[in-house]
XYZ file of C-alpha atoms in Angstrom:
377
model
C 52.215 -85.064 -73.012
C 48.633 -83.994 -72.431
C 47.281 -87.063 -74.439
C 49.512 -89.572 -72.567
C 48.295 -88.126 -69.255
C 44.758 -88.471 -70.451
C 45.210 -92.080 -71.462
C 46.768 -92.924 -68.140
C 43.886 -91.362 -66.287
C 41.351 -93.169 -68.423
C 43.028 -96.459 -67.786
C 43.168 -95.904 -64.097
C 39.545 -95.052 -64.056
C 38.627 -98.171 -65.999
C 40.591 -100.344 -63.631
C 38.981 -98.741 -60.663
C 35.565 -99.120 -62.177
C 36.307 -102.821 -62.834
C 37.198 -103.554 -59.285
C 34.399 -101.292 -57.967
C 36.554 -98.739 -56.242
C 34.777 -95.694 -57.731
C 31.420 -95.072 -59.184
C 30.904 -94.333 -62.885
C 30.078 -90.731 -62.070
C 33.308 -90.348 -60.199
C 35.135 -91.890 -63.077
C 33.724 -89.388 -65.438
C 34.874 -86.628 -63.139
C 38.300 -88.030 -62.949
C 38.507 -88.431 -66.681
C 37.936 -84.784 -67.289
C 40.488 -82.234 -66.255
C 39.009 -80.214 -63.450
C 39.845 -76.556 -63.930
C 41.107 -74.607 -60.936
C 38.302 -72.279 -59.951
C 38.977 -68.584 -59.944
C 38.698 -67.442 -56.341
C 35.828 -65.076 -55.730
C 36.968 -61.851 -54.199
C 35.705 -61.486 -50.697
C 33.539 -58.360 -50.483
C 34.904 -55.884 -48.070
C 32.612 -55.249 -45.167
C 31.036 -51.813 -45.179
C 32.579 -50.096 -42.220
C 30.081 -49.239 -39.528
C 30.009 -45.456 -39.235
C 31.251 -44.127 -35.990
C 28.236 -42.645 -34.255
C 28.403 -38.911 -33.680
C 28.290 -38.208 -29.989
C 25.219 -36.164 -29.027
C 26.501 -33.060 -27.260
C 25.363 -32.883 -23.704
C 23.047 -29.966 -22.918
C 24.771 -27.261 -20.975
C 23.064 -27.242 -17.598
C 21.268 -23.978 -16.763
C 23.108 -22.436 -13.886
C 21.028 -22.131 -10.755
C 20.480 -18.392 -10.165
C 21.901 -17.091 -6.987
C 19.129 -15.719 -4.834
C 19.480 -12.011 -4.185
C 19.704 -11.631 -0.469
C 16.786 -9.688 0.947
C 17.614 -6.446 2.600
C 17.534 -6.810 6.315
C 14.793 -4.499 7.582
C 15.922 -1.821 9.949
C 14.861 -2.922 13.403
C 12.358 -0.665 15.106
C 14.158 1.075 17.943
C 12.829 0.741 21.439
C 11.604 4.091 22.746
C 12.853 4.811 26.236
C 12.617 8.597 26.421
C 9.784 10.921 25.442
C 9.589 14.581 24.408
C 7.014 17.290 23.686
C 5.963 17.471 19.995
C 5.954 21.310 20.173
C 8.031 23.684 22.237
C 6.651 24.267 25.727
C 4.323 27.274 26.044
C 4.263 27.740 22.242
C 0.847 26.135 21.756
C -2.648 25.856 23.170
C -4.709 22.687 23.445
C -7.779 23.294 21.307
C -9.458 19.872 21.269
C -9.344 16.743 23.447
C -9.230 13.082 22.442
C -12.609 11.332 22.191
C -16.185 12.161 21.105
C -16.882 15.738 20.092
C -19.126 17.904 17.969
C -18.077 18.095 14.333
C -15.923 21.267 14.297
C -16.028 21.978 10.542
C -17.662 20.360 7.570
C -15.975 16.972 6.852
C -14.485 16.985 10.365
C -14.852 13.842 12.532
C -17.261 13.450 15.422
C -14.847 10.970 17.020
C -11.569 12.800 17.650
C -8.743 10.254 17.643
C -6.042 12.731 18.590
C -5.171 15.838 20.549
C -5.191 19.217 18.775
C -2.433 21.692 19.614
C -2.859 25.115 18.020
C 0.421 26.852 17.145
C 1.919 29.279 14.676
C 2.190 28.086 11.105
C 5.690 26.738 10.432
C 6.445 26.001 14.111
C 8.804 22.997 14.431
C 7.274 19.576 15.124
C 9.422 17.084 17.048
C 9.176 13.310 17.415
C 7.735 12.359 20.806
C 9.633 9.052 20.788
C 12.286 7.182 18.824
C 11.060 5.142 15.887
C 11.068 4.539 12.144
C 9.206 6.737 9.679
C 6.641 4.552 7.897
C 4.663 7.130 5.887
C 4.974 10.705 4.627
C 2.016 12.304 2.841
C 2.000 15.925 1.687
C -1.099 17.946 2.446
C -3.475 19.901 0.223
C -6.535 21.989 0.901
C -8.633 18.794 0.777
C -6.129 16.202 2.079
C -4.424 16.207 5.463
C -0.649 15.965 5.292
C 0.815 13.540 7.835
C 3.897 11.643 9.043
C 3.631 8.217 10.684
C 6.362 6.835 12.973
C 6.475 3.252 14.285
C 7.966 2.675 17.754
C 8.380 -0.137 20.243
C 7.331 0.999 23.713
C 7.398 -1.397 26.650
C 7.617 -4.268 24.175
C 4.473 -3.190 22.311
C 4.295 -1.666 18.828
C 2.855 1.856 18.642
C 2.276 4.243 15.750
C 2.475 8.000 16.261
C 0.804 10.163 13.604
C 1.548 13.876 13.202
C -1.029 15.655 11.005
C -1.928 18.809 9.058
C 1.535 19.838 7.815
C 1.717 20.978 4.194
C 4.950 19.188 3.321
C 5.785 15.913 5.060
C 9.229 15.402 3.509
C 11.165 18.539 4.448
C 12.969 16.829 7.330
C 12.366 13.050 7.103
C 11.725 10.262 4.618
C 10.188 6.796 4.794
C 12.545 4.273 6.394
C 14.474 6.877 8.340
C 15.127 6.328 12.035
C 14.294 9.302 14.249
C 15.078 9.999 17.882
C 12.931 11.541 20.597
C 12.983 15.321 20.244
C 14.254 15.279 16.635
C 12.585 17.810 14.335
C 10.492 16.020 11.737
C 8.241 18.726 10.212
C 6.399 22.007 10.785
C 2.863 23.043 11.778
C 0.340 23.618 8.978
C -3.399 23.636 8.308
C -3.905 21.186 5.433
C -7.109 19.206 4.908
C -10.192 19.613 7.094
C -8.751 22.208 9.432
C -9.945 25.465 10.963
C -6.429 26.879 11.521
C -2.749 26.075 12.028
C -2.350 23.241 14.513
C -0.771 19.841 15.150
C -3.149 16.921 15.407
C -1.292 14.207 17.371
C -2.517 10.603 17.284
C -1.197 7.486 19.057
C -2.203 3.981 17.922
C -1.486 0.804 19.881
C -1.088 -2.615 18.293
C -3.480 -5.247 19.699
C -4.514 -8.742 18.544
C -7.605 -7.115 17.055
C -5.578 -4.484 15.183
C -4.415 -0.919 15.804
C -6.490 0.943 18.411
C -6.502 4.721 18.921
C -5.134 5.778 22.309
C -5.296 9.115 24.130
C -1.825 10.513 23.392
C -2.066 13.100 26.192
C -2.862 10.518 28.852
C -0.194 8.123 27.534
C 2.556 10.739 27.445
C 1.626 12.024 30.913
C 2.378 8.533 32.260
C 5.783 8.846 30.574
C 6.548 12.192 32.202
C 5.427 14.478 29.353
C 2.339 16.587 30.127
C 0.791 18.185 27.047
C -1.684 20.203 29.105
C 0.617 21.845 31.672
C 3.183 22.531 28.908
C 0.596 24.519 26.903
C 0.212 28.258 27.476
C -3.551 27.735 27.454
C -6.063 24.886 27.361
C -9.168 26.172 25.637
C -10.587 22.823 24.582
C -14.224 22.480 25.599
C -15.738 19.463 27.350
C -17.877 17.315 25.096
C -21.553 18.379 25.278
C -24.408 15.904 25.539
C -25.699 16.880 22.080
C -24.572 18.883 19.074
C -26.596 20.916 16.585
C -25.798 20.754 12.866
C -27.347 22.165 9.708
C -27.744 20.703 6.239
C -25.507 22.286 3.598
C -27.986 21.570 0.796
C -30.844 19.238 0.031
C -30.080 16.101 2.115
C -31.817 12.728 2.164
C -33.136 11.851 5.627
C -32.929 8.036 5.756
C -34.133 5.176 7.936
C -30.621 3.708 8.303
C -26.879 4.385 7.895
C -26.389 3.862 4.150
C -27.847 4.820 0.798
C -29.499 1.406 0.728
C -32.053 2.545 3.308
C -35.250 4.259 2.257
C -35.605 8.031 2.284
C -37.966 9.414 4.890
C -37.971 12.827 3.262
C -35.697 15.452 1.742
C -34.291 18.000 4.200
C -33.889 21.434 2.618
C -30.848 23.683 2.983
C -30.279 24.934 6.531
C -32.416 22.310 8.297
C -31.361 22.049 11.959
C -30.797 18.648 13.587
C -29.547 17.279 16.915
C -26.821 14.632 17.199
C -25.169 12.759 20.083
C -21.405 13.312 19.583
C -19.254 10.299 18.812
C -22.008 8.188 17.229
C -21.320 7.416 13.565
C -21.743 4.361 11.320
C -20.257 4.032 7.833
C -20.100 7.803 7.436
C -23.711 8.349 8.560
C -24.805 9.921 11.846
C -28.092 9.383 13.699
C -29.940 12.668 14.143
C -33.232 14.041 15.320
C -35.102 16.566 13.212
C -37.981 17.959 15.237
C -39.602 14.863 16.685
C -38.440 12.546 13.901
C -35.280 10.412 14.065
C -33.221 9.146 11.141
C -29.774 9.161 9.534
C -27.889 11.634 7.337
C -24.463 11.627 5.711
C -21.943 13.280 8.041
C -20.317 14.978 5.044
C -23.516 16.916 4.298
C -23.864 18.739 7.606
C -22.048 21.688 9.168
C -21.943 23.180 12.659
C -22.515 26.581 11.078
C -25.900 27.504 9.722
C -25.527 28.367 6.036
C -26.823 31.733 4.896
C -30.247 31.698 3.372
C -30.152 31.916 -0.397
C -30.519 35.458 -1.607
C -34.067 36.258 -2.547
C -34.220 37.944 -5.897
C -37.005 40.491 -5.790
C -39.184 40.273 -8.852
C -38.917 43.215 -11.165
C -41.944 45.434 -10.838
C -44.258 45.166 -13.768
C -44.525 48.666 -15.294
C -47.997 50.081 -15.234
C -49.472 50.785 -18.629
C -49.870 54.494 -19.428
C -53.198 56.192 -19.146
C -54.629 58.702 -21.627
C -56.721 61.851 -21.664
C -58.921 63.408 -24.361
C -57.441 66.490 -26.058
C -60.866 67.581 -27.286
C -64.486 66.670 -26.854
C -64.528 63.130 -28.196
C -67.267 60.769 -29.312
C -67.181 57.314 -27.668
C -68.550 54.903 -30.264
C -69.694 51.288 -30.278
C -67.092 50.306 -32.895
C -63.858 51.501 -34.524
C -65.360 53.754 -37.189
C -67.496 56.849 -37.559
C -70.221 54.606 -38.946
C -70.740 53.107 -35.520
C -73.251 54.619 -33.118
C -72.156 57.162 -30.581
C -72.401 56.063 -26.950
C -71.589 59.373 -25.285
C -69.422 62.498 -25.611
C -66.165 62.514 -23.651
C -65.323 66.061 -22.542
C -61.932 67.615 -23.304
C -59.269 66.710 -20.716
C -61.202 63.729 -19.373
C -59.183 60.677 -18.272
C -60.079 57.620 -20.329
C -57.633 55.293 -18.539
C -55.571 52.669 -20.344
C -56.030 51.558 -23.900
C -57.726 48.185 -23.916
C -57.411 47.348 -27.619
C -56.454 48.849 -30.976
C -57.863 48.714 -34.472
C -56.105 50.876 -36.994
C -56.278 54.470 -35.727
C -59.003 53.638 -33.223
C -58.528 52.800 -29.549
C -60.805 51.071 -27.118
C -61.139 52.941 -23.823
C -63.553 53.345 -20.926
C -65.218 56.409 -19.595
C -68.007 56.947 -17.087
C -68.477 53.184 -16.812
C -68.885 52.768 -20.565
C -66.432 51.052 -22.907
C -66.187 52.077 -26.524
C -63.928 53.329 -29.309
C -62.326 56.725 -29.913
C -59.978 58.068 -32.549
C -56.329 58.084 -31.414
C -55.735 61.545 -32.869
C -57.547 63.019 -29.873
C -55.694 61.079 -27.148
C -52.510 62.005 -25.233
C -50.536 60.207 -22.532
C -51.082 61.587 -19.078
């Protein structure tokens, strides 16, 4: 069957070639059995990987702001009270210029001093808020500061010289007029138990010291008539101080100025009270003017340093001859005799020694004698 099919195809091809239907090349193709091609397997497409989703960053939570504490409003002071019980104190120093009362004390007194018994109660003169409490020591004044609003203006009242400032109040506490806040003491530069009362007024230029006595009198509280005694002295025209050691007397109010001379311990000087610059005060020593450190003067003249008497120099002993004694020109019997010293004669002190021989003087002559014949007088 295969050969017959082949012959038929060949014949058909020849006929077609004869009549020009197909080309010789096509005839050749037709004459050969064309095998059915094996289909090529279609390659499977590599699946595109599913992209991994990038995790979104967790947003940082916005912190909640901590609400600020609302400050306690400063109360308005409408009533005023005495800081110490009436007739329990004396007024010992006024507000304003004054002589330095003790070493390290100020020449400008920014408060009123009220002497009272140690431990006496101190009361707030007006309502306010405690802004500072500082305990006192022998070198540091203890104090309590209270801020008040008076007639729409801010004031600061300062109570000073207590030993402990926290026995009755603490910073931030609101106090009322007449409330006990502390007790009288004598801490810091102080000559005795007393309350130093200051009043400071707020101004565009800053806090300015105000006379507390005059201010409170206008509010119906009289510190002077409420005292059992007012022994404060009026400010003198000049004050006399003394140096507490060797002090540099300078041309100006700082250590940067040249030294005129050194003032020895106890040097007296004259000062106009209330004048001070950067801790230095202008003074006059004799006819000369200059500046000294205010911390190096005192209103009390220091005692003169003790004079140590020199020990008396013991007098050398004198001698006398125990027998008639030859005074010779040298320390031996070989030396010539000057004269004969009689027994019991005073030959004075020994001037030199050489072995057993001593140099002495007698009758205006100096020579040598043997020590065997000398005795202390």
